[in-house]
Amino acid sequence: MAALESPQPAATATAMRHAFGNVLSVLILVLIGVLAFSIRLFSVIKYESVIHEFDPYFNYRVTQFLSKNGIYEFWNWFDDRTWYPLGRVIGGTVYPGLTLTAGTIWWFLNSLNIPLSVETVCVFTAPVFSAFASWATYLLTQEVKGSGAGLAAAVLLAMVPSYISRSVAGSYDNEAVAIFALIFTFYLYIKTLNTGSLFYATLNALAYFYMVCSWGGYTFIINLIPMHVLLCIVTGRYSPRLYIAYAPLVVLGTLLAALVPVVGFNAVLTSEHFASFLVFIIIHVVALVYYIKGILTPKMFKVAVTLVVSIGMVVCFIVVAILVALVASSPTGGWSGRSLSLLDPTYASKYIPIIASVSEHQPPTWPSYFMDINVLAFLVPAGIIACFSPLSDSSSFVVLYIVMSVYFSGVMVRLMLVLAPAACIMSGIALSQAFDVFTGSIKYQLGRSSNSTDDAEDTNNAPKDDASAGKTDKGEEIVKERSSKKGKKKEREPADKPSVKSKAKKKALVLPLETSIVALLLLIMLGAFYVIHCVWAAAEAYSAPSIVLTSQSRDGLHVFDDFRESYAWLSHNTDVDDKVASWWDYGYQTTAMANRTVIVDNNTWNNTHIATVGTAMSSPEKAAWEIFNSLDVKYVLVVFGGLIGYPSDDINKFLWMVRIGGGVFPHIKEADYLRDGQYRINSEATPTMLNCLMYKLSYYRFVETDGKGYDRVRRTEIGKKHFKLTHFEEVFTSHHWMVRIYKLKPARNRIRGRAKKLKSKTTSAGWSSKSEKKNPWV
Amino acid sequence: MMNLSRSVALISLFLLPLLSFSFSVDNPTDRRVLVLLDDLSLKSSHSIFFNNLKSRGFDLDFKLADDSKLALQRYGQYLFDGLIIFAPSTERLGGSLDSKSIADFVDSGRDLILSADTSASDLIRGIATECGVDFDEDSSAMVIDHTSFSVSDVDGDHTLIAADDLVKSDVILGKAKIEAPVLFRGVAHSLNPTNNLVFKVLSASPSAYSANPSSKLSSPPQLTGSAISLVSVMQARNNARVVISGSLQLFSDRLIRSGVQKAGSQNQYEKSGNEQFVTELSKWVFHERGHLKAGSLVHHRVGETDEPAIYRIKDDLEFSVEIYEWSGKSWEPYVANDVQVQFYMMSPYVLKTLSADKKGLFHTSFKVPDVYGVFQFKVEYEKLGYTTLSLSKQIPVRPYRHNEYERFIPTAYPYYGACFTTMAGFFVFSFVYLYHK
């Protein structure tokens, strides 16, 4: 916060002041970069330098491949270790931006003889890019509302929890670089819009290209910018600068986007991109109209308008008809499932269980807004109002940006990440404006009391940033009003507002000294709360790598390293070509950490394949064995949290397996697994549930741990305690029973006759070899 | 070098007796056979069968079934390659043997001849059930056939069956046809039709049924007609072979020597078909015949010799596999025209019959389908009487690389033309616009 007050005039000469201000800004930006980087290192300090979660493991594996084999091999990589037996063409189905970025950094450092491992580079890519993202935020906000707002926005973004959650050290995911690319693309768009420079327009297309390389969220850009262009045209703000900002972006951007293998012809074929082409046509028509208007007399122009409108109607009609026909010819109307679920939030849960099953695709809850953007949620409205005074092309863009991202974040919790930069920009603007007013007032009051002749100079000083005096003043007043309304909600700043409003001087908007000081202190306090929350979030909430779990209890810290333990077991004890079946969540980790072939993984491109695995998990043992055997599966891995109370285990995900399996294979019915609509695993559970493979593999020998079979996640005793496995044998159970690995028994050597078992008590026991495993909890 | 080869020769000489007496992949024929009898007099009453085995080089070890020193294993090693149980009435086996250890013996790939008889014990029935054969539950029942009995049947209750419904397989019963009917007196058994590991070698005629001959039939017999199997064989998934006979007399000298005339038939035979039947059957069960082995699957692109790590779609490839058949003494090239290879990914994309050269090499060539994924070459050869060959080898198939597509497509030339004329036109237009005043 000190940063915001720093560009105070140090010398009377304006030039000197500017120079000093610039140096200070650069220094502050460097510090912001350091802050953004270092606040994300909690995970490394508290745990270790390790890749987090699920998707980052895939990205890490791809980066390893890239660094080992080079870019052409990466481009053409056919991976035969996932989606067995279908395989996956990695080079053509992955957004390569992140991988190429990290690969380039690694290559660059190595060529400088800095021998970092690929893993280290991957771990620290996200923190580095969040520093870049802060700087890009500064640039963008500076273009909108001056450098004061820019610095405020940058420092807010450097530690906004929503962004931290996706970019802590080790969280090596697409979003890590994509948020930077997103903000930077917006910056270049605004820059072009403000300058009308073709140079920036070209850079903008390149930045857009980088964004397309990095993340599927690029469709947000290619829809938001056309919307803004349309908004400008509708509100009569068309200018050649707008044309230069938009037209090259569409042409170059689309050409470049089509070069990315995963996008390819989608860049011109899918509905996500249609808006940009439609607006592209409209802006040309508008440009033509303005041109003709310029060269014709008003009378001639009227004639021309009637002519053009009548022809234009016909052309428009034809184009619309073609588009409708094209869209209608594809079953989903040309929209991908994920985009459809954005427009209609209930779409996914109705039709695509595989999308609905991912927790980050669920709508967020209200507390998660406060958790993820904290006080920014209250500053955003003030920022929006500040943007309206006056409304420029650029400020209307950020307003549109926040409005759209608020909608999208309400649909999918994952898109909170897109909201975060917008919220930071808005809050930065709001804070900066408020500080402007308060510090200006204080200086004015102090100046008047000490030296009454310096009035003129103080009024000059008040608008010390780029924004002109009148605009700022007006904006501030509204900010105050808005904040006072919020004062009812927030108890921190109720005292100052009414007095502010009453005593405000219209002309220079100078506030009384005491009020200003109190308001300043309250604002700083607000900022302090934000900082405390952010540091807490970074340190406690978002730094866990999720492959290593810890729990604090009376007798000290418990570390649960079961995942790595079992992946290591797999890689050391199984054949290199063995296939491991598990629910798709663990696919990426199994291929990356255990280097074993998996049936399905987190790239959920083939619903049928996933449904097959879901069906196997929901089937009785024999049917499951047949399914797995037909897929050449040797081992089945299940994650079980009942012993230590780890809630996101396979039993809790099981209903999704049933739903996804039942979506393709109708003999699996969800109702068979529910007792009166309730999901139960205790004695009230249905026989289907108690006999399905997932139940058996999870709870096999579970009763031996405590004698009762008490599941600590579901908080109940399990329904069926003593049973034997006939087609699977337990080969590994991790220390805390979190990961259990079973091997498929080979087909029986003989087939028994059906005669009554004579003396069979002794013979049947021969099939289930009982392995005595020591229970760590007894 | 000389030293080395000499020492190798020395070692192999030293190991030779050991090698030749152990059951091995290279020499699948059994050598050491344990014979369990419930009465040592069987040794003489079934001497033709036993002597026949001895003359073929088997090392028979006769023991009483309840001998307390019986053991199949010592120090974890099996002492025998084959087991003959001619002890239908034994209730408990001696030593460490029980039905589970016999099942384990079979599961280790070793062979078994089991003969039951009327009033077979639960133990024998239990072993048979483990192998998928269900004897008639009525312990006093016998197979009775009032139309195809042997006329030499002196008792008149038509329990001495002259059976001639043999399985048609040269591998199991030899190339020479068994002309005379096989004499059988014993208990019936049935097979589960869904069990594809067991099959009948000698079936009863449609008029046979299973009942107690000395008592009146009070209810319809449970086993009737051709559902009754007299002698069955089982080949386990690990190619262990089991013969189960419902009659111990089938192997006896008396029935082997006796002449046979089937009721209602004019053909009279000096000698029953029993000797030929049991001899050929024992050759099969002890792996003197019908045992195949395959070399590894070999594949490579046409025109190359090395096996690639990955194929591309639409590659032309050559595939071959060597298959040999054990003749009892040596490995001979296997000759057949029905060996097929699958190029398999969840379902066979290519199914080709391999052509054999008479030296045991089966080969074919085909084009990789236009589908990428992880494929397998699969040879699944299951032929009646032969050991099962199940070979597979995984090979991924990748799509085209980015630079393996055609650079210029002829049909696209109008587009190329449009592209370049637009560029040229734009250049000319700019020039004219900028410099024309």
mmCIF file of N, CA and C in Angstrom, chain A residues 145-200:
data_model
loop_
_atom_site.group_PDB
_atom_site.id
_atom_site.type_symbol
_atom_site.label_atom_id
_atom_site.label_comp_id
_atom_site.label_asym_id
_atom_site.label_seq_id
_atom_site.Cartn_x
_atom_site.Cartn_y
_atom_site.Cartn_z
ATOM 1 N N LYS A 145 -6.580 3.519 -16.536
ATOM 2 C CA LYS A 145 -6.778 4.574 -15.545
ATOM 3 C C LYS A 145 -5.483 5.127 -14.963
ATOM 4 N N GLY A 146 -4.389 4.974 -15.636
ATOM 5 C CA GLY A 146 -3.177 5.588 -15.128
ATOM 6 C C GLY A 146 -2.365 4.660 -14.258
ATOM 7 N N SER A 147 -1.127 5.075 -13.998
ATOM 8 C CA SER A 147 -0.191 4.143 -13.392
ATOM 9 C C SER A 147 -0.468 3.912 -11.916
ATOM 10 N N GLY A 148 -1.099 4.860 -11.239
ATOM 11 C CA GLY A 148 -1.435 4.621 -9.841
ATOM 12 C C GLY A 148 -2.358 3.435 -9.717
ATOM 13 N N ALA A 149 -3.432 3.464 -10.511
ATOM 14 C CA ALA A 149 -4.354 2.338 -10.531
ATOM 15 C C ALA A 149 -3.636 1.076 -10.961
ATOM 16 N N GLY A 150 -2.697 1.233 -11.901
ATOM 17 C CA GLY A 150 -1.955 0.079 -12.392
ATOM 18 C C GLY A 150 -1.177 -0.594 -11.289
ATOM 19 N N LEU A 151 -0.465 0.210 -10.503
ATOM 20 C CA LEU A 151 0.327 -0.378 -9.427
ATOM 21 C C LEU A 151 -0.577 -1.052 -8.402
ATOM 22 N N ALA A 152 -1.687 -0.388 -8.083
ATOM 23 C CA ALA A 152 -2.611 -0.988 -7.110
ATOM 24 C C ALA A 152 -3.133 -2.312 -7.624
ATOM 25 N N ALA A 153 -3.546 -2.316 -8.901
ATOM 26 C CA ALA A 153 -4.079 -3.557 -9.459
ATOM 27 C C ALA A 153 -3.015 -4.636 -9.476
ATOM 28 N N ALA A 154 -1.778 -4.255 -9.816
ATOM 29 C CA ALA A 154 -0.709 -5.249 -9.898
ATOM 30 C C ALA A 154 -0.458 -5.889 -8.544
ATOM 31 N N VAL A 155 -0.440 -5.053 -7.506
ATOM 32 C CA VAL A 155 -0.133 -5.627 -6.197
ATOM 33 C C VAL A 155 -1.301 -6.485 -5.710
ATOM 34 N N LEU A 156 -2.514 -6.105 -6.089
ATOM 35 C CA LEU A 156 -3.661 -6.940 -5.716
ATOM 36 C C LEU A 156 -3.588 -8.289 -6.415
ATOM 37 N N LEU A 157 -3.252 -8.229 -7.707
ATOM 38 C CA LEU A 157 -3.222 -9.477 -8.461
ATOM 39 C C LEU A 157 -2.096 -10.389 -7.984
ATOM 40 N N ALA A 158 -0.984 -9.762 -7.561
ATOM 41 C CA ALA A 158 0.153 -10.579 -7.145
ATOM 42 C C ALA A 158 -0.233 -11.530 -6.034
ATOM 43 N N MET A 159 -1.251 -11.171 -5.262
ATOM 44 C CA MET A 159 -1.567 -12.074 -4.146
ATOM 45 C C MET A 159 -3.055 -12.411 -4.065
ATOM 46 N N VAL A 160 -3.766 -12.317 -5.172
ATOM 47 C CA VAL A 160 -5.183 -12.680 -5.093
ATOM 48 C C VAL A 160 -5.302 -14.210 -4.931
ATOM 49 N N PRO A 161 -6.031 -14.666 -3.925
ATOM 50 C CA PRO A 161 -6.039 -16.109 -3.618
ATOM 51 C C PRO A 161 -6.518 -16.974 -4.777
ATOM 52 N N SER A 162 -7.487 -16.467 -5.529
ATOM 53 C CA SER A 162 -7.998 -17.258 -6.636
ATOM 54 C C SER A 162 -6.888 -17.645 -7.606
ATOM 55 N N TYR A 163 -6.024 -16.706 -7.886
ATOM 56 C CA TYR A 163 -4.923 -16.975 -8.815
ATOM 57 C C TYR A 163 -3.852 -17.808 -8.131
ATOM 58 N N ILE A 164 -3.638 -17.556 -6.852
ATOM 59 C CA ILE A 164 -2.634 -18.344 -6.125
ATOM 60 C C ILE A 164 -3.011 -19.820 -6.159
ATOM 61 N N SER A 165 -4.326 -20.086 -6.050
ATOM 62 C CA SER A 165 -4.731 -21.488 -5.990
ATOM 63 C C SER A 165 -4.294 -22.245 -7.226
ATOM 64 N N ARG A 166 -4.132 -21.564 -8.345
ATOM 65 C CA ARG A 166 -3.746 -22.242 -9.581
ATOM 66 C C ARG A 166 -2.287 -22.047 -9.942
ATOM 67 N N SER A 167 -1.564 -21.284 -9.150
ATOM 68 C CA SER A 167 -0.208 -20.989 -9.598
ATOM 69 C C SER A 167 0.816 -21.078 -8.481
ATOM 70 N N VAL A 168 0.538 -21.854 -7.424
ATOM 71 C CA VAL A 168 1.591 -22.059 -6.437
ATOM 72 C C VAL A 168 2.709 -22.871 -7.075
ATOM 73 N N ALA A 169 3.858 -22.795 -6.481
ATOM 74 C CA ALA A 169 4.988 -23.549 -7.031
ATOM 75 C C ALA A 169 4.612 -25.018 -7.064
ATOM 76 N N GLY A 170 4.734 -25.625 -8.212
ATOM 77 C CA GLY A 170 4.368 -27.031 -8.368
ATOM 78 C C GLY A 170 3.063 -27.217 -9.092
ATOM 79 N N SER A 171 2.225 -26.191 -9.100
ATOM 80 C CA SER A 171 0.969 -26.306 -9.818
ATOM 81 C C SER A 171 1.236 -25.969 -11.280
ATOM 82 N N TYR A 172 1.700 -26.974 -11.965
ATOM 83 C CA TYR A 172 2.232 -26.760 -13.317
ATOM 84 C C TYR A 172 1.117 -27.028 -14.318
ATOM 85 N N ASP A 173 0.177 -26.102 -14.368
ATOM 86 C CA ASP A 173 -0.961 -26.332 -15.248
ATOM 87 C C ASP A 173 -1.078 -25.198 -16.263
ATOM 88 N N ASN A 174 -1.922 -25.424 -17.263
ATOM 89 C CA ASN A 174 -2.065 -24.451 -18.343
ATOM 90 C C ASN A 174 -2.372 -23.048 -17.832
ATOM 91 N N GLU A 175 -3.217 -22.976 -16.806
ATOM 92 C CA GLU A 175 -3.626 -21.677 -16.303
ATOM 93 C C GLU A 175 -2.428 -20.855 -15.833
ATOM 94 N N ALA A 176 -1.363 -21.546 -15.436
ATOM 95 C CA ALA A 176 -0.202 -20.839 -14.906
ATOM 96 C C ALA A 176 0.307 -19.790 -15.890
ATOM 97 N N VAL A 177 0.394 -20.166 -17.162
ATOM 98 C CA VAL A 177 0.855 -19.182 -18.134
ATOM 99 C C VAL A 177 -0.316 -18.493 -18.825
ATOM 100 N N ALA A 178 -1.477 -19.148 -18.819
ATOM 101 C CA ALA A 178 -2.586 -18.615 -19.609
ATOM 102 C C ALA A 178 -3.125 -17.309 -19.029
ATOM 103 N N ILE A 179 -3.103 -17.162 -17.710
ATOM 104 C CA ILE A 179 -3.624 -15.930 -17.133
ATOM 105 C C ILE A 179 -2.751 -14.754 -17.535
ATOM 106 N N PHE A 180 -1.439 -14.998 -17.531
ATOM 107 C CA PHE A 180 -0.559 -13.944 -18.033
ATOM 108 C C PHE A 180 -0.893 -13.614 -19.484
ATOM 109 N N ALA A 181 -1.036 -14.651 -20.297
ATOM 110 C CA ALA A 181 -1.320 -14.422 -21.717
ATOM 111 C C ALA A 181 -2.640 -13.689 -21.906
ATOM 112 N N LEU A 182 -3.612 -14.050 -21.090
ATOM 113 C CA LEU A 182 -4.928 -13.410 -21.169
ATOM 114 C C LEU A 182 -4.822 -11.909 -20.888
ATOM 115 N N ILE A 183 -4.182 -11.577 -19.785
ATOM 116 C CA ILE A 183 -4.100 -10.169 -19.403
ATOM 117 C C ILE A 183 -3.260 -9.400 -20.413
ATOM 118 N N PHE A 184 -2.192 -10.045 -20.864
ATOM 119 C CA PHE A 184 -1.302 -9.357 -21.783
ATOM 120 C C PHE A 184 -1.993 -9.114 -23.121
ATOM 121 N N THR A 185 -2.803 -10.075 -23.557
ATOM 122 C CA THR A 185 -3.559 -9.874 -24.790
ATOM 123 C C THR A 185 -4.535 -8.712 -24.640
ATOM 124 N N PHE A 186 -5.201 -8.659 -23.515
ATOM 125 C CA PHE A 186 -6.124 -7.542 -23.270
ATOM 126 C C PHE A 186 -5.369 -6.213 -23.241
ATOM 127 N N TYR A 187 -4.187 -6.245 -22.614
ATOM 128 C CA TYR A 187 -3.392 -5.018 -22.567
ATOM 129 C C TYR A 187 -3.069 -4.543 -23.977
ATOM 130 N N LEU A 188 -2.627 -5.474 -24.814
ATOM 131 C CA LEU A 188 -2.240 -5.065 -26.163
ATOM 132 C C LEU A 188 -3.452 -4.591 -26.961
ATOM 133 N N TYR A 189 -4.582 -5.195 -26.701
ATOM 134 C CA TYR A 189 -5.791 -4.744 -27.375
ATOM 135 C C TYR A 189 -6.108 -3.308 -26.973
ATOM 136 N N ILE A 190 -6.073 -3.033 -25.673
ATOM 137 C CA ILE A 190 -6.358 -1.679 -25.190
ATOM 138 C C ILE A 190 -5.314 -0.700 -25.706
ATOM 139 N N LYS A 191 -4.077 -1.175 -25.703
ATOM 140 C CA LYS A 191 -2.982 -0.317 -26.179
ATOM 141 C C LYS A 191 -3.227 0.063 -27.645
ATOM 142 N N THR A 192 -3.586 -0.925 -28.439
ATOM 143 C CA THR A 192 -3.878 -0.651 -29.844
ATOM 144 C C THR A 192 -5.065 0.284 -29.976
ATOM 145 N N LEU A 193 -6.056 0.035 -29.139
ATOM 146 C CA LEU A 193 -7.253 0.856 -29.178
ATOM 147 C C LEU A 193 -6.917 2.303 -28.831
ATOM 148 N N ASN A 194 -6.001 2.481 -27.898
ATOM 149 C CA ASN A 194 -5.648 3.838 -27.481
ATOM 150 C C ASN A 194 -4.719 4.528 -28.459
ATOM 151 N N THR A 195 -3.864 3.753 -29.119
ATOM 152 C CA THR A 195 -2.867 4.370 -29.987
ATOM 153 C C THR A 195 -3.215 4.260 -31.460
ATOM 154 N N GLY A 196 -3.977 3.216 -31.821
ATOM 155 C CA GLY A 196 -4.250 2.985 -33.236
ATOM 156 C C GLY A 196 -3.014 2.551 -34.005
ATOM 157 N N SER A 197 -2.090 1.881 -33.287
ATOM 158 C CA SER A 197 -0.835 1.504 -33.940
ATOM 159 C C SER A 197 -0.918 0.076 -34.465
ATOM 160 N N LEU A 198 -0.551 -0.093 -35.732
ATOM 161 C CA LEU A 198 -0.548 -1.436 -36.332
ATOM 162 C C LEU A 198 0.482 -2.333 -35.676
ATOM 163 N N PHE A 199 1.549 -1.714 -35.176
ATOM 164 C CA PHE A 199 2.587 -2.479 -34.501
ATOM 165 C C PHE A 199 2.000 -3.235 -33.315
ATOM 166 N N TYR A 200 1.243 -2.486 -32.488
ATOM 167 C CA TYR A 200 0.635 -3.137 -31.335
ATOM 168 C C TYR A 200 -0.440 -4.131 -31.763
#
